[in-house]
PDB file of C-alpha atoms in Angstrom:
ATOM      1  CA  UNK S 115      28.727  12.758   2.371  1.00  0.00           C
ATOM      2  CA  UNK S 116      32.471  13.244   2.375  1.00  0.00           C
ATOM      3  CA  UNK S 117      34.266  10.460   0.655  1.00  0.00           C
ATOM      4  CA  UNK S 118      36.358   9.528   4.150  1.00  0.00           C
ATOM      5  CA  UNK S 119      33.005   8.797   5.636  1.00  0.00           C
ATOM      6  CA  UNK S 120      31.667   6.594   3.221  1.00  0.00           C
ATOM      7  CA  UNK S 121      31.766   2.916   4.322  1.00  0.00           C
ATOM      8  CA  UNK S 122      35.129   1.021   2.755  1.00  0.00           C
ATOM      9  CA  UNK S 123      35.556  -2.884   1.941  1.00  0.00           C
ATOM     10  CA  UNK S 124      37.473  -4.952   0.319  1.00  0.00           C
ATOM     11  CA  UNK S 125      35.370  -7.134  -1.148  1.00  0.00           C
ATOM     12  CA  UNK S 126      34.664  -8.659  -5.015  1.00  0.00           C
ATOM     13  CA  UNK S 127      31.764  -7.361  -6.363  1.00  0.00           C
ATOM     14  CA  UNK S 128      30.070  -8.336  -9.881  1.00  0.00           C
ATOM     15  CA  UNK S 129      28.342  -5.113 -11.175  1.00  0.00           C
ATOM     16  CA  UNK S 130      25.813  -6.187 -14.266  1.00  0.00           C
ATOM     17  CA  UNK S 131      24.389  -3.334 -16.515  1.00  0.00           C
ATOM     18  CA  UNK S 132      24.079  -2.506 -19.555  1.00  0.00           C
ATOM     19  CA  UNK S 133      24.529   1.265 -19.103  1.00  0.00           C
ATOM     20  CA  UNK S 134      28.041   2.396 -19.424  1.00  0.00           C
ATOM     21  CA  UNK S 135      27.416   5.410 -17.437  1.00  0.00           C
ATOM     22  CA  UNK S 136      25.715   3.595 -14.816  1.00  0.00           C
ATOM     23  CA  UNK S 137      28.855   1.183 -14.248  1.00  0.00           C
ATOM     24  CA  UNK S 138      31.690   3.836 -15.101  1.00  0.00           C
ATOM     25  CA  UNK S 139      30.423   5.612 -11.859  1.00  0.00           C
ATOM     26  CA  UNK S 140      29.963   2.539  -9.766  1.00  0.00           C
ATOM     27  CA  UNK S 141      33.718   0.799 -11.153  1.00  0.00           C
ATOM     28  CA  UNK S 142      35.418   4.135 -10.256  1.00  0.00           C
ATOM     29  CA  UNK S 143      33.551   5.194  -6.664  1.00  0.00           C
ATOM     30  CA  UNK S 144      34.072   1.485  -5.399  1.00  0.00           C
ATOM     31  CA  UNK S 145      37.718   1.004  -6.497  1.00  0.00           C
ATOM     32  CA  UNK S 146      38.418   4.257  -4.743  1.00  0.00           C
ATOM     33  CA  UNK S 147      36.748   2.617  -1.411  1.00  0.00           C
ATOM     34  CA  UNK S 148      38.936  -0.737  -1.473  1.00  0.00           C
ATOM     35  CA  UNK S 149      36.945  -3.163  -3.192  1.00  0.00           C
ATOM     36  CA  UNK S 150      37.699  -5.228  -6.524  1.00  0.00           C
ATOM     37  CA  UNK S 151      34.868  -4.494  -9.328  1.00  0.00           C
ATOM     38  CA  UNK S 152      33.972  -7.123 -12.316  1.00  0.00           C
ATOM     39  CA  UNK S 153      32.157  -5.937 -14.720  1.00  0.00           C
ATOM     40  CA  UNK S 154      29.182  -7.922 -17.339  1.00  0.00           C
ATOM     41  CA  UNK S 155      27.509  -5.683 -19.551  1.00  0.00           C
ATOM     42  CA  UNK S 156      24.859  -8.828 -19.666  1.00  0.00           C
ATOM     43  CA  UNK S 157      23.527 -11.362 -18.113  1.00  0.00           C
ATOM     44  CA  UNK S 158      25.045 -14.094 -20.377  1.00  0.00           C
ATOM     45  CA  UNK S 159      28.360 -12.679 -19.427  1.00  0.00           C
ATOM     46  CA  UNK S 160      27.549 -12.187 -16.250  1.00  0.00           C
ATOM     47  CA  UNK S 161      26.764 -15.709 -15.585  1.00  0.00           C
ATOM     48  CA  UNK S 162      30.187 -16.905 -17.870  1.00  0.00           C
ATOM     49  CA  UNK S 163      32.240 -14.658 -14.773  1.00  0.00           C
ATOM     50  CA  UNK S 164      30.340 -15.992 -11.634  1.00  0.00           C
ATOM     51  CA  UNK S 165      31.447 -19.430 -13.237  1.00  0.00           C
ATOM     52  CA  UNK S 166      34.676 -18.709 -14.095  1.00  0.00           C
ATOM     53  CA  UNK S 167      35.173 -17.142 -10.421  1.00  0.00           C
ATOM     54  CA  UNK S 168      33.809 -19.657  -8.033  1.00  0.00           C
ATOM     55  CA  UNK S 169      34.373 -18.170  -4.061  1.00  0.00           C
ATOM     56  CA  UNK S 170      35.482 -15.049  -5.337  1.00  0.00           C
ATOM     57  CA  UNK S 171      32.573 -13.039  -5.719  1.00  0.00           C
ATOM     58  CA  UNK S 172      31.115 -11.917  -2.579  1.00  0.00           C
ATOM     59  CA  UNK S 173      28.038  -9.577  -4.212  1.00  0.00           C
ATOM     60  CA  UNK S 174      26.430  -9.276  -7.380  1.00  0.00           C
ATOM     61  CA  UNK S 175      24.673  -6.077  -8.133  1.00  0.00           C
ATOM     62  CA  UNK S 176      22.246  -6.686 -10.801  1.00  0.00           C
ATOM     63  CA  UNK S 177      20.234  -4.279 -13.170  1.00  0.00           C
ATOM     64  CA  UNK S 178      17.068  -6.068 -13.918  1.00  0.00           C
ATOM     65  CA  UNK S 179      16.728  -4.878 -17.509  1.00  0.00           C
ATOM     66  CA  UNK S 180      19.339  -5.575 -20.058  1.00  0.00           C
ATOM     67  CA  UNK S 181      19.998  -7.643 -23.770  1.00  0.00           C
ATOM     68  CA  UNK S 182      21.051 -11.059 -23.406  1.00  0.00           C
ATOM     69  CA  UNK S 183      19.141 -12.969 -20.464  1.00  0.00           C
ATOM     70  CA  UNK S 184      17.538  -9.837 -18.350  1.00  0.00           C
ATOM     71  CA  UNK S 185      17.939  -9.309 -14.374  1.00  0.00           C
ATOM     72  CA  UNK S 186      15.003 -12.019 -13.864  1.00  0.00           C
ATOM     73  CA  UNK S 187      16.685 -15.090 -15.403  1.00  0.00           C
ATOM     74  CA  UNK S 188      20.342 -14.224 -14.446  1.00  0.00           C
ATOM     75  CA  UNK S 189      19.451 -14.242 -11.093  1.00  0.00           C
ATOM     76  CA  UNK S 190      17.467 -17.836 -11.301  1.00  0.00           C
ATOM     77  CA  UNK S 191      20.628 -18.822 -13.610  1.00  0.00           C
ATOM     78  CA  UNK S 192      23.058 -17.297 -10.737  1.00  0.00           C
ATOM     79  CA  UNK S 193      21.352 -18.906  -7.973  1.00  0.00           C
ATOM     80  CA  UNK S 194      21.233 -22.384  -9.351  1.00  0.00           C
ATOM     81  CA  UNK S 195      24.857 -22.313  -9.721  1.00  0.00           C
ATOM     82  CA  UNK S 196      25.284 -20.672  -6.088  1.00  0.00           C
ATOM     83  CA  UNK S 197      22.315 -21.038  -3.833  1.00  0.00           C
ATOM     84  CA  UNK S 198      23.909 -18.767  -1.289  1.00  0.00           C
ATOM     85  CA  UNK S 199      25.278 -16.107  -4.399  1.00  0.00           C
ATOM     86  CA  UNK S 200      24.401 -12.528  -2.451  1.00  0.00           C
ATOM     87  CA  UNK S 201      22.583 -10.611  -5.062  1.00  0.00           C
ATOM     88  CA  UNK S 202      21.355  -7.188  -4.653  1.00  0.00           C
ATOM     89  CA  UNK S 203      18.629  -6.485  -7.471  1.00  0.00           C
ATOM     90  CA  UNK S 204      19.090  -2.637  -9.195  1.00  0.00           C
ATOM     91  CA  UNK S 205      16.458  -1.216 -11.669  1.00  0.00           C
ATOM     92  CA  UNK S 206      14.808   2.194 -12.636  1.00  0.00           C
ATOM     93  CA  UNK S 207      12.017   0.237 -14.456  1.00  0.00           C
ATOM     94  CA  UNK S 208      10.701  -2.799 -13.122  1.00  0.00           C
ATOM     95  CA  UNK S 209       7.349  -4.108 -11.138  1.00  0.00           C
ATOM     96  CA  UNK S 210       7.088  -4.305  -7.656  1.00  0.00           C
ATOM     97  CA  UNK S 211       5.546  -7.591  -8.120  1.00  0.00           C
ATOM     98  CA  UNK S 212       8.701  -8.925  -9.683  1.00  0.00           C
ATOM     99  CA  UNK S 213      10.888  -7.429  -7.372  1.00  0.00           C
ATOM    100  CA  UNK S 214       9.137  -8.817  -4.225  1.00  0.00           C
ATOM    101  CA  UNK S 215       9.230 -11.917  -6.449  1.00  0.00           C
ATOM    102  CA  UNK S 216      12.634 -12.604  -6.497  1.00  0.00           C
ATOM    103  CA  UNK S 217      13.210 -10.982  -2.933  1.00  0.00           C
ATOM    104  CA  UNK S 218      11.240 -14.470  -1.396  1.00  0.00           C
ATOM    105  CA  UNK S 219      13.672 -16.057  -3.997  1.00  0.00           C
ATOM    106  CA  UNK S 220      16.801 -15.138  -1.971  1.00  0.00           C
ATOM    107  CA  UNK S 221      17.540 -11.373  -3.177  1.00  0.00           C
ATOM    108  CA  UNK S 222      19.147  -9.490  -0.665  1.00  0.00           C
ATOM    109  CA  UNK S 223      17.604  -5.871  -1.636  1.00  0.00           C
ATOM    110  CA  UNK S 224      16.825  -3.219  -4.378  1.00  0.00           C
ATOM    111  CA  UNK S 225      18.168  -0.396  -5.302  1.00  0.00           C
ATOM    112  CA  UNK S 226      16.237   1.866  -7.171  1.00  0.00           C
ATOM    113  CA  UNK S 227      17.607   3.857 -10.098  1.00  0.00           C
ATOM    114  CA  UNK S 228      19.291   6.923 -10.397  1.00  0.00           C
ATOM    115  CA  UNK S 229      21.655   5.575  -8.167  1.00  0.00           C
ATOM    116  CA  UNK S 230      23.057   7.523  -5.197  1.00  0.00           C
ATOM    117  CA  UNK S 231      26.244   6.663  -4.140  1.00  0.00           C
ATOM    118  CA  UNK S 232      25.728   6.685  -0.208  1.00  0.00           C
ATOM    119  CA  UNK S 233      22.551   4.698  -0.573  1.00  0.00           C
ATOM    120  CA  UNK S 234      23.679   2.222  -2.823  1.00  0.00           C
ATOM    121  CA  UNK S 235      27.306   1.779  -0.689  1.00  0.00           C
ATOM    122  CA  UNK S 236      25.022   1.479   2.540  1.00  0.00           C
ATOM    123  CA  UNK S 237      22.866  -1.276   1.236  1.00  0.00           C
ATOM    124  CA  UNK S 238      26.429  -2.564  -0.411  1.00  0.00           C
ATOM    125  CA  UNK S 239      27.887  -3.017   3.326  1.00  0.00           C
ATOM    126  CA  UNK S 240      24.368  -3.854   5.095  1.00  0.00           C
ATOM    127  CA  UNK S 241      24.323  -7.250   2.429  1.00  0.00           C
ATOM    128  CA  UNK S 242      27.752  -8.077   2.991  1.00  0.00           C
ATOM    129  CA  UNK S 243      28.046  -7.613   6.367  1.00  0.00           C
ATOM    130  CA  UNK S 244      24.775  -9.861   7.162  1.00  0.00           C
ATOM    131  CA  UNK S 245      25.132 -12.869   9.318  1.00  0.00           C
ATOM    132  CA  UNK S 246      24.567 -16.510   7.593  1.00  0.00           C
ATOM    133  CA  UNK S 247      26.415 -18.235   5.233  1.00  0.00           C
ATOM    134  CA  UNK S 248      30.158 -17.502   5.093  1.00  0.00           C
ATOM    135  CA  UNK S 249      31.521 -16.179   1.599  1.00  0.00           C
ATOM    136  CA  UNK S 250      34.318 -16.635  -0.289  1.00  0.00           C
ATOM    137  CA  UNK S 251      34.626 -20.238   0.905  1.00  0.00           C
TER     138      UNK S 251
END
């Protein structure tokens, strides 16, 4: 998919992993579209940003497995803080129990890893652009 075709935004979004390569590609392919990128390389950190950022962060895409409080408990620890927080659940290794799990615990999606950049910007714009609550605010 040309690059002029793939959906734009100009959104916040908090990209958690633990795999450089993982969120060099993401950082650099949604800059170029318009939006503003955070980064937590765990979910400690992740948690300290959402915090630190309150009605700034309109997604958080979070791997599942990673050092320091994993996908599971950052997104319980995420949600507690903001029970409307749009998270969209990433992982080449988890169950599909756990997964469905936190999907009837407010997840907005998964995305399967390796990552392909149209998918993953697809689901990006499908999440943010869902009716219901209002972000940022």
């Amino acid at each position: 998919m040309p690059e002029n075709t793939l959906p734009r935004g100009n959104e916040t979004i908090l990209i958690v992993d633990d795999h450089e390569s993982i969120w060099d590609f993401l950082i650099d392919a949604l800059s170029e579209l318009g939006y503003s990128v955070l980064l937590a390389e765990n979910g400690l950190d992740a948690v300290e940003i959402y915090e630190a950022n309150p009605n700034e962060i309109d997604l958080v895409l979070l791997d599942m497995i990673m050092p320091k409080s994993g996908g599971h408990q950052t997104f319980l620890r995420l949600k507690a803080i903001d029970p409307n927080a749009k998270i969209l659940l990433s992982s080449g290794f988890v169950s599909e129990e756990e997964v469905a799990d936190l999907l009837e615990q407010g997840a907005c999606g998964f995305l399967p890893k390796p990552h392909r950049l149209p998918v993953v910007l697809a689901e990006i714009r499908k999440v943010l652009d869902a009716p219901g609550v209002a972000v940022n605010g």
